[in-house]
mmCIF file of N, CA and C and ligand atoms in Angstrom:
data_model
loop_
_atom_site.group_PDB
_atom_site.id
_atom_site.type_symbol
_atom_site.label_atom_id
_atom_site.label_comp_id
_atom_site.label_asym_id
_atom_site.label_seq_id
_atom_site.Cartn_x
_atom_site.Cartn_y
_atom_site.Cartn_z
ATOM 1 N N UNK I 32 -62.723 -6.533 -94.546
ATOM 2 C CA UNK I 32 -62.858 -7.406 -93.372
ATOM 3 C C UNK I 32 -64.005 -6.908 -92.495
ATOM 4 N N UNK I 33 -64.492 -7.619 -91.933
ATOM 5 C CA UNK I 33 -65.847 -7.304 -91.031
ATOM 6 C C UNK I 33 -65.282 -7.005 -90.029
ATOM 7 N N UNK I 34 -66.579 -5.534 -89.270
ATOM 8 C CA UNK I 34 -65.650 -5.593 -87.923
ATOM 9 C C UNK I 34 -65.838 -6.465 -87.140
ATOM 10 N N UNK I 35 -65.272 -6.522 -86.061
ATOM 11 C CA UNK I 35 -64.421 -7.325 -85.006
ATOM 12 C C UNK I 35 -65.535 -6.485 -83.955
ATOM 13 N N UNK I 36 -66.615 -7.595 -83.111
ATOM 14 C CA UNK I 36 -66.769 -6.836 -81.497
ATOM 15 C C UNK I 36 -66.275 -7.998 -80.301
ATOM 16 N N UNK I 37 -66.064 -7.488 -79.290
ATOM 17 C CA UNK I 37 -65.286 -8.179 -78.725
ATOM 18 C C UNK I 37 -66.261 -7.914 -77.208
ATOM 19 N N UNK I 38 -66.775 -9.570 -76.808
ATOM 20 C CA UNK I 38 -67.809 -9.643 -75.620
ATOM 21 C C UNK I 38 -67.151 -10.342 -74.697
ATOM 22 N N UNK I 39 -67.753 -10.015 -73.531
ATOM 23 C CA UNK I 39 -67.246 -11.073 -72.347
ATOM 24 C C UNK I 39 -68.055 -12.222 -72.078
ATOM 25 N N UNK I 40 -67.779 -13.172 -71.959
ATOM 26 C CA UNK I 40 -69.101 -14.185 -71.489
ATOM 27 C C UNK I 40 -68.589 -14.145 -70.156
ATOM 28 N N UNK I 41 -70.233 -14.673 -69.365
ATOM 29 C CA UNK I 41 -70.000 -15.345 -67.795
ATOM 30 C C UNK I 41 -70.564 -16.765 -67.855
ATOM 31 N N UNK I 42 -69.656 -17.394 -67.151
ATOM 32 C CA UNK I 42 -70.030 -19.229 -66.832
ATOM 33 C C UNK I 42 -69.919 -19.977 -65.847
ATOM 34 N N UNK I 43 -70.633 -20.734 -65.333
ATOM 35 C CA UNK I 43 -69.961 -21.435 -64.164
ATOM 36 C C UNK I 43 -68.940 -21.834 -63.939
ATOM 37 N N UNK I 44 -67.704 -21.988 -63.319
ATOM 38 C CA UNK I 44 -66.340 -22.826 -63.238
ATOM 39 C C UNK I 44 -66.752 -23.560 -64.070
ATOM 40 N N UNK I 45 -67.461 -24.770 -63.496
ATOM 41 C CA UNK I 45 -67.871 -26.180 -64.147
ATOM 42 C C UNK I 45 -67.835 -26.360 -65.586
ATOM 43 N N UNK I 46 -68.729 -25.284 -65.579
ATOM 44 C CA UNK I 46 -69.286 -25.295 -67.465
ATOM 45 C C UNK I 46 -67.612 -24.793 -68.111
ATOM 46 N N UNK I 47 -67.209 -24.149 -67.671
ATOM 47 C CA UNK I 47 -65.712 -23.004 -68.504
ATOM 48 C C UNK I 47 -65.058 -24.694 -68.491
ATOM 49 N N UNK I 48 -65.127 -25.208 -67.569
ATOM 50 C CA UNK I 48 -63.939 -26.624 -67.278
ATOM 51 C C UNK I 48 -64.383 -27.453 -68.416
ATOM 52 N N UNK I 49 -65.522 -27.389 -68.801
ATOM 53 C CA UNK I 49 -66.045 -28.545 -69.823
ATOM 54 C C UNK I 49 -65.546 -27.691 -71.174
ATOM 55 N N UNK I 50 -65.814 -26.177 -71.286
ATOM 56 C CA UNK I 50 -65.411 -25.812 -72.375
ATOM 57 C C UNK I 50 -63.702 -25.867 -72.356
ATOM 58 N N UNK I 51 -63.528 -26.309 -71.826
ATOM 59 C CA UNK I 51 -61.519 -26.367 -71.811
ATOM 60 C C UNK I 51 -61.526 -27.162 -72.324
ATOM 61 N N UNK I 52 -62.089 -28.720 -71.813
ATOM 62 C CA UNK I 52 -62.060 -29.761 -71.665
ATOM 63 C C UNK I 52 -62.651 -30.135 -73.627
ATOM 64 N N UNK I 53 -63.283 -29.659 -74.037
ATOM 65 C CA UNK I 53 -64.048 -30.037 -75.377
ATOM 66 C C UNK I 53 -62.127 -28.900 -76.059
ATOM 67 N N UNK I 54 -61.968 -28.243 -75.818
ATOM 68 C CA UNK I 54 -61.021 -27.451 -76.376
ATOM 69 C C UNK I 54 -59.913 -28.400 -76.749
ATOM 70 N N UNK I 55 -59.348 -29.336 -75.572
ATOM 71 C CA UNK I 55 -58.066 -29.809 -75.304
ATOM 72 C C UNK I 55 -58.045 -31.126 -76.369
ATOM 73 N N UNK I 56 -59.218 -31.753 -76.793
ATOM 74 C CA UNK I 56 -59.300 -32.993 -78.175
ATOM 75 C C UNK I 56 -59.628 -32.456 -78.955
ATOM 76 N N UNK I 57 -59.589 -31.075 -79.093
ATOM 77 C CA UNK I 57 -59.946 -30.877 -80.819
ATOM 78 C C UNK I 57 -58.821 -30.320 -81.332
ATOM 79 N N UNK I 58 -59.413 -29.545 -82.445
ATOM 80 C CA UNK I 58 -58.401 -28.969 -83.755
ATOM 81 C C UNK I 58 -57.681 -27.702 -83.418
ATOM 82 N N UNK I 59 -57.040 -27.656 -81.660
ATOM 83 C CA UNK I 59 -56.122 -26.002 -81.292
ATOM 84 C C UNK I 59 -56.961 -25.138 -81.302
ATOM 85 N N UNK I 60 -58.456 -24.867 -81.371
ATOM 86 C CA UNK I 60 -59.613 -23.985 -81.595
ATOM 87 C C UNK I 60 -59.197 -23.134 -80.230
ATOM 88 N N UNK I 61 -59.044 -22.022 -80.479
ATOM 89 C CA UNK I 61 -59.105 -21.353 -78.898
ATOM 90 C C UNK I 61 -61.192 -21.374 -78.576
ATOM 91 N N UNK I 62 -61.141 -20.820 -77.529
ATOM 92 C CA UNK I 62 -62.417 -20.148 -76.965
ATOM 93 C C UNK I 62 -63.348 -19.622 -77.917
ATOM 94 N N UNK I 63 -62.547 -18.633 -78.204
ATOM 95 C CA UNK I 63 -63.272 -17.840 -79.401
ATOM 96 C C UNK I 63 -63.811 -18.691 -80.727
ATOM 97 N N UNK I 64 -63.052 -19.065 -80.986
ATOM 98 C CA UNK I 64 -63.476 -20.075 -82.557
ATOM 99 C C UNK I 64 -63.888 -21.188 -82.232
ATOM 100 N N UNK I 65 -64.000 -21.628 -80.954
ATOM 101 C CA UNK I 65 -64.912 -22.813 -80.325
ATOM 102 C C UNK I 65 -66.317 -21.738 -80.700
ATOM 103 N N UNK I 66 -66.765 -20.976 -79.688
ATOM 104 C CA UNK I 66 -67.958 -20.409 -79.769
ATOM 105 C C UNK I 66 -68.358 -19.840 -81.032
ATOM 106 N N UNK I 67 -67.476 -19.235 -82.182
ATOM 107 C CA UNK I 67 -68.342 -19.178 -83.459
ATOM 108 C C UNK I 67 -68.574 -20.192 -83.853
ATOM 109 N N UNK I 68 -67.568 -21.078 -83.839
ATOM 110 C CA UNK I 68 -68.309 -22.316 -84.902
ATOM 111 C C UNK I 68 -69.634 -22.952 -84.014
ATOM 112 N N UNK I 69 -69.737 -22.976 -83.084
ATOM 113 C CA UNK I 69 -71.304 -23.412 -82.296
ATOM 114 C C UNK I 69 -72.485 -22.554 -82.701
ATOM 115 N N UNK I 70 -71.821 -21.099 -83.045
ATOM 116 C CA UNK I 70 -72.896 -20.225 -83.492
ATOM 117 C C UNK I 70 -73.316 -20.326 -85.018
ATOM 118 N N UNK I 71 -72.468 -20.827 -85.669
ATOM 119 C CA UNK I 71 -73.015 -20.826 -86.940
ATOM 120 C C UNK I 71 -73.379 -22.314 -87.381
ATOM 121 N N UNK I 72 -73.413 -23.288 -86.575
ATOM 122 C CA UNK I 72 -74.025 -24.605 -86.373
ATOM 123 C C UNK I 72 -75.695 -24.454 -85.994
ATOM 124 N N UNK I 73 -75.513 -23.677 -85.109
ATOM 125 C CA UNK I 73 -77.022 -23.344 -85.028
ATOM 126 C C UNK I 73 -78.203 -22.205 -85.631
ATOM 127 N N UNK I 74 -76.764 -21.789 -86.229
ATOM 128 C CA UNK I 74 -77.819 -21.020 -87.425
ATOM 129 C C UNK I 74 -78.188 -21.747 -88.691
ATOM 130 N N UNK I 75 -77.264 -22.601 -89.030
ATOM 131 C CA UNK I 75 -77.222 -23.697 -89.913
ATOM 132 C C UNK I 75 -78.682 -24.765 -89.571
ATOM 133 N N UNK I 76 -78.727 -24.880 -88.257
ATOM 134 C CA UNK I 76 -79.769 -25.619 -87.156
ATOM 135 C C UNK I 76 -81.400 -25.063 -87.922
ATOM 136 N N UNK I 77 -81.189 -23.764 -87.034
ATOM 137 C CA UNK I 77 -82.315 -23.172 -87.850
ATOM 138 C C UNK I 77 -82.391 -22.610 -89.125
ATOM 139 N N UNK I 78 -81.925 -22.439 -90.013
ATOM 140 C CA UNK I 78 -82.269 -22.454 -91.511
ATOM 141 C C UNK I 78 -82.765 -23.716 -91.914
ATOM 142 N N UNK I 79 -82.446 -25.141 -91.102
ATOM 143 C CA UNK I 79 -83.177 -26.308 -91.516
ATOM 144 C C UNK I 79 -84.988 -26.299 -91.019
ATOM 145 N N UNK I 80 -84.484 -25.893 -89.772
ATOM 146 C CA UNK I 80 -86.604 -25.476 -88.929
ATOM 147 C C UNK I 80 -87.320 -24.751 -90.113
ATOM 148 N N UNK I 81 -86.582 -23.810 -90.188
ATOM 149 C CA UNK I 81 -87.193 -22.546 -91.074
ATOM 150 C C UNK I 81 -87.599 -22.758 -92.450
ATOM 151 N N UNK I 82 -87.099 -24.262 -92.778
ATOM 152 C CA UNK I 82 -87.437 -24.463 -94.749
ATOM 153 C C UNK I 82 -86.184 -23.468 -95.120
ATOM 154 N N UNK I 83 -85.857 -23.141 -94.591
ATOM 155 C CA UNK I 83 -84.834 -22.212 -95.886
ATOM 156 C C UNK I 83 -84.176 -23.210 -96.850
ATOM 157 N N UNK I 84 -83.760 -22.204 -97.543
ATOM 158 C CA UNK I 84 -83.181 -23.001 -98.666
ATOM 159 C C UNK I 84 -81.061 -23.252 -98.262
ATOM 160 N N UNK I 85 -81.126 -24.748 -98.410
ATOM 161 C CA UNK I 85 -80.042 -25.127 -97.618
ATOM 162 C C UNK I 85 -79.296 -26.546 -98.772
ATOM 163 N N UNK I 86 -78.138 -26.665 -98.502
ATOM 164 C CA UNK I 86 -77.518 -27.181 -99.146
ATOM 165 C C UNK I 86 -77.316 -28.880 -98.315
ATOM 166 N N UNK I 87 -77.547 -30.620 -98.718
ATOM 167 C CA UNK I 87 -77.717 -31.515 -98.020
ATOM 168 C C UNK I 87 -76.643 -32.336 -98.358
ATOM 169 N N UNK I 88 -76.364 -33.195 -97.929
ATOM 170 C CA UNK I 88 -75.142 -34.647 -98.900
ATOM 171 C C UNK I 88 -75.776 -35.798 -97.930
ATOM 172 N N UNK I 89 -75.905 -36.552 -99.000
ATOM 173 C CA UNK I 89 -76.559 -38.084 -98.222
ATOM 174 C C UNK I 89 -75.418 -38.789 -98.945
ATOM 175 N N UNK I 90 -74.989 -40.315 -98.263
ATOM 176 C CA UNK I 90 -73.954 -40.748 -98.696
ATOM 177 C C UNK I 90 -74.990 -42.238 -98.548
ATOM 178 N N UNK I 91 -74.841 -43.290 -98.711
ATOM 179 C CA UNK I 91 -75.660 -44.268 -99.429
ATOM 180 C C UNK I 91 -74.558 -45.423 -99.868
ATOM 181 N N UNK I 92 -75.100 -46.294 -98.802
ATOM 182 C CA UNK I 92 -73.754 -47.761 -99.258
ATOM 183 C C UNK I 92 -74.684 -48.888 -99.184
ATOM 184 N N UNK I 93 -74.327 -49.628 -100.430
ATOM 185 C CA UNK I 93 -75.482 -50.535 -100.786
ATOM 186 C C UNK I 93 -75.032 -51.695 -101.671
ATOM 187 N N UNK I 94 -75.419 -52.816 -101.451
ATOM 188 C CA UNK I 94 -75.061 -53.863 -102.377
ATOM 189 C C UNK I 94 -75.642 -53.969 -103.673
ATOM 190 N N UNK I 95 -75.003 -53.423 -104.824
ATOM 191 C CA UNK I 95 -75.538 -53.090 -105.817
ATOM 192 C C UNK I 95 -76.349 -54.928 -106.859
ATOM 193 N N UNK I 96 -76.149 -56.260 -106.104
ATOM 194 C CA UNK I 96 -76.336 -57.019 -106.739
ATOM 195 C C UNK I 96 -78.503 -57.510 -105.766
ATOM 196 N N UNK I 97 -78.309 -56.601 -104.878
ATOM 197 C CA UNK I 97 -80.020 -56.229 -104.745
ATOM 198 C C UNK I 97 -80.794 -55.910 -104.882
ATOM 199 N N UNK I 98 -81.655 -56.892 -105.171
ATOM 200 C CA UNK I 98 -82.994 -56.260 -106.358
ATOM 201 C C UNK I 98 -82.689 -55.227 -107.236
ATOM 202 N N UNK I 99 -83.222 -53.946 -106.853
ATOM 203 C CA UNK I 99 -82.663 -53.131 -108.156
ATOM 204 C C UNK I 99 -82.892 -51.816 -107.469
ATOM 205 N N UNK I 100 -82.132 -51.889 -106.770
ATOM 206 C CA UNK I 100 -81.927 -50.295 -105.724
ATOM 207 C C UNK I 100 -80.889 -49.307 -106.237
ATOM 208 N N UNK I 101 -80.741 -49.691 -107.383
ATOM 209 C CA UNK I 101 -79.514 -49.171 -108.484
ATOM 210 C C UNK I 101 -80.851 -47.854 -109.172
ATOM 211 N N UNK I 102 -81.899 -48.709 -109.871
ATOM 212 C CA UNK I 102 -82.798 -47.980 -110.621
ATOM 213 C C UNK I 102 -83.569 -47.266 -109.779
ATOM 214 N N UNK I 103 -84.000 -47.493 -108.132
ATOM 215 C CA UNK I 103 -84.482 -46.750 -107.709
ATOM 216 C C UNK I 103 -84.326 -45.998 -107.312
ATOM 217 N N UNK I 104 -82.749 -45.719 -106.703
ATOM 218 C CA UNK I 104 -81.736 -44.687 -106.085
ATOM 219 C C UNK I 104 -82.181 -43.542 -107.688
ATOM 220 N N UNK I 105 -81.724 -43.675 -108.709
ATOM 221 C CA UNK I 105 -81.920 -43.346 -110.425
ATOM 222 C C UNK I 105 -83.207 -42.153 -109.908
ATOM 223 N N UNK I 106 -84.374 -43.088 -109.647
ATOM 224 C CA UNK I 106 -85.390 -42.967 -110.149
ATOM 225 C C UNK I 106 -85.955 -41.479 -108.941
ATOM 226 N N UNK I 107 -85.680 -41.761 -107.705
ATOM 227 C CA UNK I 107 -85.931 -41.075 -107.014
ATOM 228 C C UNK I 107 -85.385 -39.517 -106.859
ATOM 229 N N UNK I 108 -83.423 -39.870 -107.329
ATOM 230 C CA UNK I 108 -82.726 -38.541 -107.785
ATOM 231 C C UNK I 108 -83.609 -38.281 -109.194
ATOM 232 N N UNK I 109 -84.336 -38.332 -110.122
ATOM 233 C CA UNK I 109 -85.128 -37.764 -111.247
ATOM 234 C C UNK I 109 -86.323 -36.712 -110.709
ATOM 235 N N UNK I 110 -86.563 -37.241 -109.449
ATOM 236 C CA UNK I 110 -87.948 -36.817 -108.975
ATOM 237 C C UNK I 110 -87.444 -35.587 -108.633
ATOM 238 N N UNK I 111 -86.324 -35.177 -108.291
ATOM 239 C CA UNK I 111 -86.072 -34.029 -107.619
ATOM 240 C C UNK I 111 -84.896 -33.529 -108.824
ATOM 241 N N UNK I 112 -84.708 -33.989 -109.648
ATOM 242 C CA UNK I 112 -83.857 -33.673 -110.902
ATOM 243 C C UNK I 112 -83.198 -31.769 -110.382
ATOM 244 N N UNK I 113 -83.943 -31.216 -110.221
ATOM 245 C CA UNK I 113 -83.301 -29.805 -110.445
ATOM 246 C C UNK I 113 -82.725 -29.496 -109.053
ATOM 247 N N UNK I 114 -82.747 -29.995 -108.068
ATOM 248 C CA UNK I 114 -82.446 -29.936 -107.016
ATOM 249 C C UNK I 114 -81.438 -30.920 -106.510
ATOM 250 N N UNK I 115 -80.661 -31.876 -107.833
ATOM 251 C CA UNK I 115 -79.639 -32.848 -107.331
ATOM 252 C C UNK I 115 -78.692 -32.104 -108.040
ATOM 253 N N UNK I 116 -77.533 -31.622 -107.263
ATOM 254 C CA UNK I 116 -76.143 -30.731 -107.780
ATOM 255 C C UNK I 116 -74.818 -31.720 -108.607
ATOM 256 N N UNK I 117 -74.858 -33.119 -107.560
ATOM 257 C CA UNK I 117 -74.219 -34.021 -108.191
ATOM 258 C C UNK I 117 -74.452 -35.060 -107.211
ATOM 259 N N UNK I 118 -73.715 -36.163 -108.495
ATOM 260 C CA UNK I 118 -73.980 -37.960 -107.803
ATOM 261 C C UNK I 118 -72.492 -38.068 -108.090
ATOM 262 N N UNK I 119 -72.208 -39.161 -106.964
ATOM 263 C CA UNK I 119 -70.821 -39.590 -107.315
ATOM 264 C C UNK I 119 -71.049 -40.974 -106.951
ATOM 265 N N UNK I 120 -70.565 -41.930 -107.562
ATOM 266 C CA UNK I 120 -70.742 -43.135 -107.817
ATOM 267 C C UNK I 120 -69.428 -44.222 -107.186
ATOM 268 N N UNK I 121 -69.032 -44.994 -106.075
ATOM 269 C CA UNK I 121 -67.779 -45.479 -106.082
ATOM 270 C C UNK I 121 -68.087 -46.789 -106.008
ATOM 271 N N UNK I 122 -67.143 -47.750 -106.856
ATOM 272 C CA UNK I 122 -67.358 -49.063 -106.748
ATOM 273 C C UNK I 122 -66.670 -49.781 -105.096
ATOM 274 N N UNK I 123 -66.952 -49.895 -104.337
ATOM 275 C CA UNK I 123 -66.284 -49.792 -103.275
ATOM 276 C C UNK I 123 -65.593 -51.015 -102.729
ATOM 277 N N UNK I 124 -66.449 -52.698 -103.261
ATOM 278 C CA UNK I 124 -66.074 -53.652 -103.505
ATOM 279 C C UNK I 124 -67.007 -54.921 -104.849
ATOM 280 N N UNK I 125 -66.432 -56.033 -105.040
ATOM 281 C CA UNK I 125 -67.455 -56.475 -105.730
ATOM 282 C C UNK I 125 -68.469 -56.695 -105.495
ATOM 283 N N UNK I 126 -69.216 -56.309 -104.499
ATOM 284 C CA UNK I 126 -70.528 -56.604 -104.314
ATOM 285 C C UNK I 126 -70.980 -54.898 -103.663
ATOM 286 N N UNK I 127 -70.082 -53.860 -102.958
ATOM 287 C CA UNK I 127 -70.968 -52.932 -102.796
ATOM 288 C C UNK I 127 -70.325 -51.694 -103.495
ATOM 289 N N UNK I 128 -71.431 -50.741 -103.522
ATOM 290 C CA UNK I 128 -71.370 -49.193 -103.896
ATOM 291 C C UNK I 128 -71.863 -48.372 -103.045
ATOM 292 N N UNK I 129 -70.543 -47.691 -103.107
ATOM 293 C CA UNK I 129 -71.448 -45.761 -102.435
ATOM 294 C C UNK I 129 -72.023 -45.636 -103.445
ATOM 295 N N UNK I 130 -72.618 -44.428 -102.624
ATOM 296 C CA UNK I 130 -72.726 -43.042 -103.694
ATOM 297 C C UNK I 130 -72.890 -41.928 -102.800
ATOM 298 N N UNK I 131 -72.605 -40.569 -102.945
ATOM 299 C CA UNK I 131 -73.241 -39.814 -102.255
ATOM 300 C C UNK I 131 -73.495 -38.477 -103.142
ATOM 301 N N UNK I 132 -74.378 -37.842 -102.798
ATOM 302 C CA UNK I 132 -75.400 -37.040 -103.392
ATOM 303 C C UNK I 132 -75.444 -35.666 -102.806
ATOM 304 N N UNK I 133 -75.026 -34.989 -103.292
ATOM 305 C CA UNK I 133 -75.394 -33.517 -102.720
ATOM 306 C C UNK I 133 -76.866 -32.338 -103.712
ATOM 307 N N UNK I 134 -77.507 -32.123 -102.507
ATOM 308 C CA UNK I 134 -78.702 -31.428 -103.161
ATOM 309 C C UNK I 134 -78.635 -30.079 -102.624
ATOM 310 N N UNK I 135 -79.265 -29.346 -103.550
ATOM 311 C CA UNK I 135 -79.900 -27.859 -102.526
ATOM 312 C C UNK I 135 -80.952 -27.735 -102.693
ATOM 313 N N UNK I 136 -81.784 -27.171 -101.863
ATOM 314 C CA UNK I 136 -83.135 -26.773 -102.675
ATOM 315 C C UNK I 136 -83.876 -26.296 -100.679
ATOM 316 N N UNK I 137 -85.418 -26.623 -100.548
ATOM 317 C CA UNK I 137 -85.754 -26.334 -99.687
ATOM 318 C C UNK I 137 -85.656 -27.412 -99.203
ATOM 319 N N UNK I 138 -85.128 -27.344 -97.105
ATOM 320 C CA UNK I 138 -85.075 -28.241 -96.361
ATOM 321 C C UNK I 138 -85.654 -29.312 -96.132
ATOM 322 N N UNK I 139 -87.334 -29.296 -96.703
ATOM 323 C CA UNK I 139 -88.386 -29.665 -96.655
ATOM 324 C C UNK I 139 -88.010 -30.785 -97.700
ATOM 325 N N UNK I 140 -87.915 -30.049 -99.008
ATOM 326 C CA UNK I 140 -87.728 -31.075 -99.856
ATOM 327 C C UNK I 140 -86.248 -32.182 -99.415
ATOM 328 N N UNK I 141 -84.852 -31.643 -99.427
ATOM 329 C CA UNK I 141 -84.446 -32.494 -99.068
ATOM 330 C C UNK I 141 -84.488 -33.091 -98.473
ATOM 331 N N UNK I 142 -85.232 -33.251 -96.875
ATOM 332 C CA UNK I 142 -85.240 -34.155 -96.010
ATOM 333 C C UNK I 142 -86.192 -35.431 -96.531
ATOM 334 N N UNK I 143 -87.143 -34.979 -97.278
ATOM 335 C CA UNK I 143 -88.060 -35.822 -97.802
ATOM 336 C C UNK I 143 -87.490 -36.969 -98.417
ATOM 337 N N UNK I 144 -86.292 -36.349 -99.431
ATOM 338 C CA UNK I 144 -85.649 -36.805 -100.435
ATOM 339 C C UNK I 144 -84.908 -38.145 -99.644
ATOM 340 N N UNK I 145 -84.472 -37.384 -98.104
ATOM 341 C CA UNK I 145 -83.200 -38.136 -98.109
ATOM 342 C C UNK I 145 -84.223 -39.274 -96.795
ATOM 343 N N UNK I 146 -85.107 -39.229 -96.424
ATOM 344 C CA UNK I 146 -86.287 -40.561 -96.461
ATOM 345 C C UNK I 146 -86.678 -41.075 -96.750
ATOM 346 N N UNK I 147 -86.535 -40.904 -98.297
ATOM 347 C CA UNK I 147 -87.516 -42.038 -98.946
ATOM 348 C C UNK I 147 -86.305 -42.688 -99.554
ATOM 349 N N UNK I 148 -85.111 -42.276 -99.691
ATOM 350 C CA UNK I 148 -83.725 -42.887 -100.169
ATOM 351 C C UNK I 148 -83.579 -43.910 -98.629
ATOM 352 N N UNK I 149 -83.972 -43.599 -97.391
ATOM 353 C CA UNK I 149 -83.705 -44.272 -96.214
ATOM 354 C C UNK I 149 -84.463 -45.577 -96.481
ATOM 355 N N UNK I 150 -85.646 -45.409 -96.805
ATOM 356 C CA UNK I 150 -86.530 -46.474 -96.610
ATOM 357 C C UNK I 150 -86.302 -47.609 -98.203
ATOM 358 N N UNK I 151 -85.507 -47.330 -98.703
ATOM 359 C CA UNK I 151 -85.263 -48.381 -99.903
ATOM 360 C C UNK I 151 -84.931 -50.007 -99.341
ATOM 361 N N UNK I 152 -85.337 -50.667 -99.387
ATOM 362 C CA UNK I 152 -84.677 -51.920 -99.631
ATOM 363 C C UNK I 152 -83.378 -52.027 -100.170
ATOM 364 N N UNK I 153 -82.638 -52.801 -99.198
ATOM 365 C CA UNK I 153 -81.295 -53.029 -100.169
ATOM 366 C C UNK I 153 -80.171 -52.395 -99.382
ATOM 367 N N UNK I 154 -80.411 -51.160 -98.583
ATOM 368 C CA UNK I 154 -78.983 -50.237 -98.393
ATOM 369 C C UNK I 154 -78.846 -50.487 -97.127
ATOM 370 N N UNK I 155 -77.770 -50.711 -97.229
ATOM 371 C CA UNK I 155 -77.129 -51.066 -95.512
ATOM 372 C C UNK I 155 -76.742 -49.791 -95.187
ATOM 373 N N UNK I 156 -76.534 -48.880 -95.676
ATOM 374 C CA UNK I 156 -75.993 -48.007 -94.872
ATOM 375 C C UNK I 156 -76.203 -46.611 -95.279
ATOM 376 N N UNK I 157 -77.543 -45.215 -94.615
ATOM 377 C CA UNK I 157 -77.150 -43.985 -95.367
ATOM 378 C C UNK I 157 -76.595 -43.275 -94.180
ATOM 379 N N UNK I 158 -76.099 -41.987 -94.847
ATOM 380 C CA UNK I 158 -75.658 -41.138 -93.609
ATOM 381 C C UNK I 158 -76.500 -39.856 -94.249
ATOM 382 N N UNK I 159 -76.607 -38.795 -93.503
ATOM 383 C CA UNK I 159 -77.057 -37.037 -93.954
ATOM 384 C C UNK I 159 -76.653 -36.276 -93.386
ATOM 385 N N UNK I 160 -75.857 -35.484 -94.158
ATOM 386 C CA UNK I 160 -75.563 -34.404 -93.652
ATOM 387 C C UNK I 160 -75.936 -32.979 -94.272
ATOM 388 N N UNK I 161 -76.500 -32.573 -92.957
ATOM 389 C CA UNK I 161 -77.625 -31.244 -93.210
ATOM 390 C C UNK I 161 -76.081 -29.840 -93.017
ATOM 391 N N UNK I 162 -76.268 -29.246 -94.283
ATOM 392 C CA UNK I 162 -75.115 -28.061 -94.463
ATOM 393 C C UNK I 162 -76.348 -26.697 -94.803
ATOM 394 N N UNK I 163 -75.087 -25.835 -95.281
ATOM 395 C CA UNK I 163 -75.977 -24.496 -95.348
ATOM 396 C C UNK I 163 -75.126 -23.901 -96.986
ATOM 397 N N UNK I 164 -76.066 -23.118 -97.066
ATOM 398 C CA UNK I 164 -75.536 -22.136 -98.730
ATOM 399 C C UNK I 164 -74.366 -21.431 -98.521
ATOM 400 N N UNK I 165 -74.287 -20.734 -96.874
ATOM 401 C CA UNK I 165 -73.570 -19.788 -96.465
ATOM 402 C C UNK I 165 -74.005 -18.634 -96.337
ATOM 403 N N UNK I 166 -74.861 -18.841 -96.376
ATOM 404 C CA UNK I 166 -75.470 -17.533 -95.421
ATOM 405 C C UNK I 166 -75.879 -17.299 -93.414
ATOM 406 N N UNK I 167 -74.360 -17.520 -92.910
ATOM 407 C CA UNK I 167 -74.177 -17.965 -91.775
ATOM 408 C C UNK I 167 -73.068 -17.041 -91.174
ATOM 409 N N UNK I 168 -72.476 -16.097 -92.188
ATOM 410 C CA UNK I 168 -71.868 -15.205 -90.711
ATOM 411 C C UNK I 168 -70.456 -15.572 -91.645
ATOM 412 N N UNK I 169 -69.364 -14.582 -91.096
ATOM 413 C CA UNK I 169 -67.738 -15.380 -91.351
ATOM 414 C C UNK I 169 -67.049 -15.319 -90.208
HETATM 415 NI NI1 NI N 79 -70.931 -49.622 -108.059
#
């Protein structure tokens, strides 16, 4: 187990009231595990600035009976072939499909990746979410 150091913070009333206040709708997080998980969000933050090499998931909802954003979604995961971990494919109704995609590689590249998947014709809907390898602390 890693050691344990144990700091004091100082805050305005105000600000401590807002951190209560973000405390009291979430997941029972005390103080403490409020403030790591902010800390390793922003280390996560910057490993994206930095190019590091970081882990992405784009999720992608699209009417698969348009033009042919089927072959280009295809065509674009090829371009980056060694850097796509997996595709998952859901028929979601008769006319649309997810998919979502998880990559690793450099930040650079995925963000690229997950822009030129933005700018397709056809998809109503992507989302991205920028993750990390884990190299962020426990
Ligand atoms: Ni489908």
């Amino acid at each position: 187990m890693s050691d344990l150091v144990r700091m004091s913070i100082t805050m305005d009333r105000e600000l401590a009231d807002r951190l209560d206040s973000l405390l009291e709708g979430g997941r029972n997080e005390n103080r403490s595990e409020f403030i790591r998980d902010m800390i390793r969000c922003r280390l996560v933050e910057r490993e994206w600035e930095q190019d590091q090499e970081v882990l992405g998931t784009i999720t992608i909802v699209y009417d698969h009976h348009s033009s042919d954003v089927n072959r280009r979604l295809t065509h674009l995961q090829h371009e980056i072939h060694d850097s796509i971990l997996a595709t998952t494919h859901v028929h979601l109704t008769h006319e649309l499909c997810a998919e979502v995609i998880i990559a690793r590689g450099k930040a650079s590249g995925i963000k690229q990746f997950a822009d030129a998947v933005r700018q397709q014709k056809g998809i109503l809907h992507t989302a991205f979410s920028p993750s990390t390898l884990g190299n962020v602390g426990s």
